Short mmCIF file of C-alpha atoms in Angstrom, two decimals:
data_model
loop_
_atom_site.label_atom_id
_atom_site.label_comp_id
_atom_site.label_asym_id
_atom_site.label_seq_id
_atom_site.Cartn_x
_atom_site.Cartn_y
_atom_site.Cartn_z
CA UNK A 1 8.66 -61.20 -13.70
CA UNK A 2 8.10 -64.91 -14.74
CA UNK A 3 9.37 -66.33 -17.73
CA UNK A 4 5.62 -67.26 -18.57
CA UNK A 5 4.74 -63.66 -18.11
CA UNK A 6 8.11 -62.83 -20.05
CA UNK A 7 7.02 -64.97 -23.44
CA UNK A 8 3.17 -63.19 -23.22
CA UNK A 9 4.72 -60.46 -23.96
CA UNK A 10 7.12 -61.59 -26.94
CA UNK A 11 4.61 -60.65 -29.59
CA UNK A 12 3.85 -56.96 -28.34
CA UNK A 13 5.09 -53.85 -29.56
CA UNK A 14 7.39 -52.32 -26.95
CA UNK A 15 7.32 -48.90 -25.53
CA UNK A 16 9.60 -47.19 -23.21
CA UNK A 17 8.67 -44.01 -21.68
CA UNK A 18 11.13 -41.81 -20.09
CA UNK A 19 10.36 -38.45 -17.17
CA UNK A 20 12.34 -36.25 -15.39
CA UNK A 21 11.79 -37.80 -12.10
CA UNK A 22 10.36 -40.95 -10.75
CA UNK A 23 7.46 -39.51 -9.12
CA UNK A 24 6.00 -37.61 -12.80
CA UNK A 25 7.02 -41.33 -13.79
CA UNK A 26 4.25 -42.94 -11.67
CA UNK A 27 1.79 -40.47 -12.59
CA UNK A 28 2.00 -41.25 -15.79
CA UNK A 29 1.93 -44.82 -15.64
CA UNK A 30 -1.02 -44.38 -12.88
CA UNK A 31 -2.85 -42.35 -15.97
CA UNK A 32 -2.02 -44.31 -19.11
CA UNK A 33 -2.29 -47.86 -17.02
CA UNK A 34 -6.21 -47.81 -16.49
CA UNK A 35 -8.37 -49.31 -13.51
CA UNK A 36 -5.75 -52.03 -13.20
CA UNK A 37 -2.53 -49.59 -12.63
CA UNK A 38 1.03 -50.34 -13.27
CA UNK A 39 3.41 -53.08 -12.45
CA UNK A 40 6.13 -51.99 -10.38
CA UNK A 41 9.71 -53.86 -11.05
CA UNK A 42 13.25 -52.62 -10.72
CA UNK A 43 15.92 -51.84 -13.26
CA UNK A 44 19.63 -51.66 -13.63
CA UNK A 45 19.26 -48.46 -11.28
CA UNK A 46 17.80 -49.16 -8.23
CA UNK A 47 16.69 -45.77 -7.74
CA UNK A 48 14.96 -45.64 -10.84
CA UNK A 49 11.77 -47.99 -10.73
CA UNK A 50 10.19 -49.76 -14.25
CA UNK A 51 6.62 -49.19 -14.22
CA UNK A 52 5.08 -51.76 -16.74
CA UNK A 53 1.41 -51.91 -18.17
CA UNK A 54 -0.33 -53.09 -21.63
CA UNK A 55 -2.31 -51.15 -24.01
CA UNK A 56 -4.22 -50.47 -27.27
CA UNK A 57 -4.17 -47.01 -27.38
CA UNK A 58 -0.54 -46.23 -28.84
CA UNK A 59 -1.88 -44.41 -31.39
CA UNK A 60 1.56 -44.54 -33.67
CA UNK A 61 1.32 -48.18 -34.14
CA UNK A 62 -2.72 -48.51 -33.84
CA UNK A 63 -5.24 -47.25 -36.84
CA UNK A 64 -8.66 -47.22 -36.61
CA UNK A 65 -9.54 -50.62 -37.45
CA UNK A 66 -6.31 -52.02 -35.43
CA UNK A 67 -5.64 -52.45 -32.09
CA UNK A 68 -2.28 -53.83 -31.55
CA UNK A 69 -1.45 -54.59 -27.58
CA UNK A 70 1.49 -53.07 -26.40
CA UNK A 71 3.76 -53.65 -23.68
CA UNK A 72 4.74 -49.77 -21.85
CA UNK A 73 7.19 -49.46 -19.58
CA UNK A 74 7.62 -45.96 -17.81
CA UNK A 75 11.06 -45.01 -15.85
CA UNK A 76 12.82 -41.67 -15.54
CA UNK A 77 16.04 -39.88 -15.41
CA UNK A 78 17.01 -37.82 -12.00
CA UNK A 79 17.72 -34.64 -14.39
CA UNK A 80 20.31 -33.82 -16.70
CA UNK A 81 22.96 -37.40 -17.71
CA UNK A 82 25.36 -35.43 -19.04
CA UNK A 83 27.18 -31.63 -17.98
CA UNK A 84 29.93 -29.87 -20.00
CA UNK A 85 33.32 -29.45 -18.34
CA UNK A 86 36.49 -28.47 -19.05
CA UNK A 87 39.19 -30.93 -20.29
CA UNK A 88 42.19 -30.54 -17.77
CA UNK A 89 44.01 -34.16 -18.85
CA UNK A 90 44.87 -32.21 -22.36
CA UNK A 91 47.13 -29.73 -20.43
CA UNK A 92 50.64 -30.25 -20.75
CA UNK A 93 51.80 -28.69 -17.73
CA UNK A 94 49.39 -29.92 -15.33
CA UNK A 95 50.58 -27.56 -12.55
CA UNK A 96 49.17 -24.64 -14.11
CA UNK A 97 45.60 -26.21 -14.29
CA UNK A 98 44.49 -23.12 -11.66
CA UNK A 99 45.19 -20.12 -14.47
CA UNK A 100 42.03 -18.61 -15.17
CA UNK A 101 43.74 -17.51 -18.82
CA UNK A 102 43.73 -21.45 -19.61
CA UNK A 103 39.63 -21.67 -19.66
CA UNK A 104 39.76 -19.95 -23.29
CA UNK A 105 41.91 -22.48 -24.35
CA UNK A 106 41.04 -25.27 -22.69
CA UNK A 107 38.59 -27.99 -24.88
CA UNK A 108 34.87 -28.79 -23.52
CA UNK A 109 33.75 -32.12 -22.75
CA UNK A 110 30.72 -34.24 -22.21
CA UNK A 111 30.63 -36.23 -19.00
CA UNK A 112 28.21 -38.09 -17.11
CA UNK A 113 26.54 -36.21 -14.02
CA UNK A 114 28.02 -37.22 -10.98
CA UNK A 115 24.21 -38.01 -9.71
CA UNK A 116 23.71 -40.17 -12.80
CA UNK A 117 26.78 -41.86 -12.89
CA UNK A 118 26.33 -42.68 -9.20
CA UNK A 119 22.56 -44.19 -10.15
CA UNK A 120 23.96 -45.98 -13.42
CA UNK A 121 21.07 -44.04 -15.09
CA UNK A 122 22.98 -44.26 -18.95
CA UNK A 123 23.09 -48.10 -18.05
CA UNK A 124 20.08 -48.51 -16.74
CA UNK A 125 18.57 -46.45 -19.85
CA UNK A 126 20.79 -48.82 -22.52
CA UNK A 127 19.20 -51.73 -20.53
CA UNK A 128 15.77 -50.72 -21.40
CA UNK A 129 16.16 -49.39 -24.98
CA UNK A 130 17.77 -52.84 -25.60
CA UNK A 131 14.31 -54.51 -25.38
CA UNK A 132 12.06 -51.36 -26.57
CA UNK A 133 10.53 -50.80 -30.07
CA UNK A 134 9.49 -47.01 -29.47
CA UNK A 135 10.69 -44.17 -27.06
CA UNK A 136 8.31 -41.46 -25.94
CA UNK A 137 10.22 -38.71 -23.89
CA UNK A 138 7.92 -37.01 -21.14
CA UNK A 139 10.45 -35.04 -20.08
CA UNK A 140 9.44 -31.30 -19.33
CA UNK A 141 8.51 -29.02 -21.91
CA UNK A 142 10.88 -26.12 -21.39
CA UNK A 143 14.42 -25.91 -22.73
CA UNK A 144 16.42 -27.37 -20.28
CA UNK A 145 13.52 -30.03 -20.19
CA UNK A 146 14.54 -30.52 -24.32
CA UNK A 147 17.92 -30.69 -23.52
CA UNK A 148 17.58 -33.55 -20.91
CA UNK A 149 15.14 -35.39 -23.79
CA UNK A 150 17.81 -35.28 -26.43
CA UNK A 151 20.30 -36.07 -23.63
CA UNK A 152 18.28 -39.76 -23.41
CA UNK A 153 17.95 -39.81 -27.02
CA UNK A 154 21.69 -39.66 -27.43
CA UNK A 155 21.93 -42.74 -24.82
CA UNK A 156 18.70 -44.97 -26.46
CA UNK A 157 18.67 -44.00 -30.13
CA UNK A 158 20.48 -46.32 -31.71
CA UNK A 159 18.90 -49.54 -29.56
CA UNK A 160 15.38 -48.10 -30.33
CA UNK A 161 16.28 -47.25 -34.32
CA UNK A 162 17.98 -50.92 -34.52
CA UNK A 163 14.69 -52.84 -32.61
CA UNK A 164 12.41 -50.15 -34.59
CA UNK A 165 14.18 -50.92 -38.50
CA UNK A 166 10.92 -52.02 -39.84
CA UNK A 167 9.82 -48.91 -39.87
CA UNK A 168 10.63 -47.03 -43.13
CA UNK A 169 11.59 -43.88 -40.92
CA UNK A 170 13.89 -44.79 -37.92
CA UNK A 171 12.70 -41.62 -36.45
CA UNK A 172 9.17 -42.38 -36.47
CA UNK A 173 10.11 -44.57 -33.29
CA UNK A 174 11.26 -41.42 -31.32
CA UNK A 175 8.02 -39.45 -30.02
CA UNK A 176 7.58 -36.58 -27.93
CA UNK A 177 4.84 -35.96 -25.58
CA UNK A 178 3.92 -32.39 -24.69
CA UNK A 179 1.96 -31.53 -21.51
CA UNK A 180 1.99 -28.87 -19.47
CA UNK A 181 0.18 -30.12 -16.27
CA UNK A 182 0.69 -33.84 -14.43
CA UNK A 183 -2.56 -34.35 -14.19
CA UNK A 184 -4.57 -37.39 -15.85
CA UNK A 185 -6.40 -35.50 -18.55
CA UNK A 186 -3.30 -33.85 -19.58
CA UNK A 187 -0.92 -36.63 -19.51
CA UNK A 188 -3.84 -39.21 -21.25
CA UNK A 189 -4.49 -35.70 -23.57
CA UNK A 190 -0.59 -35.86 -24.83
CA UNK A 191 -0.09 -39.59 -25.22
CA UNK A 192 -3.35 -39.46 -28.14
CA UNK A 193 -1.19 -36.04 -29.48
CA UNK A 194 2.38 -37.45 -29.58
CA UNK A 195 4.62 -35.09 -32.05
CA UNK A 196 8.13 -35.79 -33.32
CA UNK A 197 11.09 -34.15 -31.12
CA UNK A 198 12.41 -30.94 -32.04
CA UNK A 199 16.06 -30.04 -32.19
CA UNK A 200 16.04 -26.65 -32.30
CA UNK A 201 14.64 -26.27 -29.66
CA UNK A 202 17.16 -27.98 -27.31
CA UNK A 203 20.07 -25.36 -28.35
#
């Protein structure tokens, strides 16, 4: 992108939009992105293409008698970042890392994915939130499809809630869309129906 095209876009409210895959990706910036279609540029994961596109219908930002342009840009995740594990470096006699007894001792930790680390998805999502006002999650709407949509909130959050402060509620800048077809109709049907995400439901 051109540093022209760069500075038209200075003054627009920015969107990122994250799937589950890149393909459901496209489709929804094929969808959302009109007669035109999307802009295809890479990221910080080259596995992970940035599909870009403007418009006035982001309804959180837009009333009826305002129209505000906004810049959208639509990437993806390649599943779950982040799997639990068990914490062997706490041992103190590593040799005995092989006793099942030690698992109900043993602390749980968070890591990265070995996919996701490999495809720099957390820095490739940081990278984006870094330059986004608002983050709608399209990820799917089952559990482990919540769980993967608080797994990128935990990564953008506090980029989106810092860029997003004017708002009076930071939270009002995390949305999530629910759809239960990749289809046009229903992906243009749950961008104008946008609901806040639910916790509960990811545990």
């Amino acid at each position: 992108m051109t540093s022209q095209s760069k500075n038209s876009h200075s003054d627009k409210v920015k969107i990122l939009m994250v799937a589950e895959k890149p393909s459901i990706a496209k489709s929804i910036a094929d969808a959302l992105s009109g007669n035109r279609g999307p802009y295809q540029r890479r990221g910080v994961s080259r596995a992970l293409p940035v599909y870009e596109f403007t418009t006035d219908r982001f309804l959180p930002v837009n009333g009826e008698n305002e129209k505000k342009q906004c810049l959208v840009r639509v990437t993806s995740v390649v599943g779950h970042i982040y799997s639990l594990g068990f914490d062997f470096d706490s041992q103190k006699d590593k040799e005995k890392k092989n006793d099942p007894r030690d698992y109900f001792r043993l602390p749980v930790t968070k890591k990265e994915e070995g996919t996701s680390s490999k495809l720099r998805v957390v820095d490739h999502l940081k990278a984006l939130a870094g330059d986004s006002d608002h983050l709608v999650l399209w990820l799917d709407c089952d559990p482990e499809g919540e769980n993967i949509a608080h797994e990128v909130m935990a990564v953008t959050r506090r980029a989106i809630h810092s860029n997003g402060s004017s708002s009076s509620d930071s939270a009002s800048c995390i949305h999530r869309a629910k759809f239960s077809a990749i289809t046009p109709k229903a992906i243009q049907d749950a961008f104008s129906t946008l609901e806040e995400p639910d916790p509960d439901l990811s545990r």
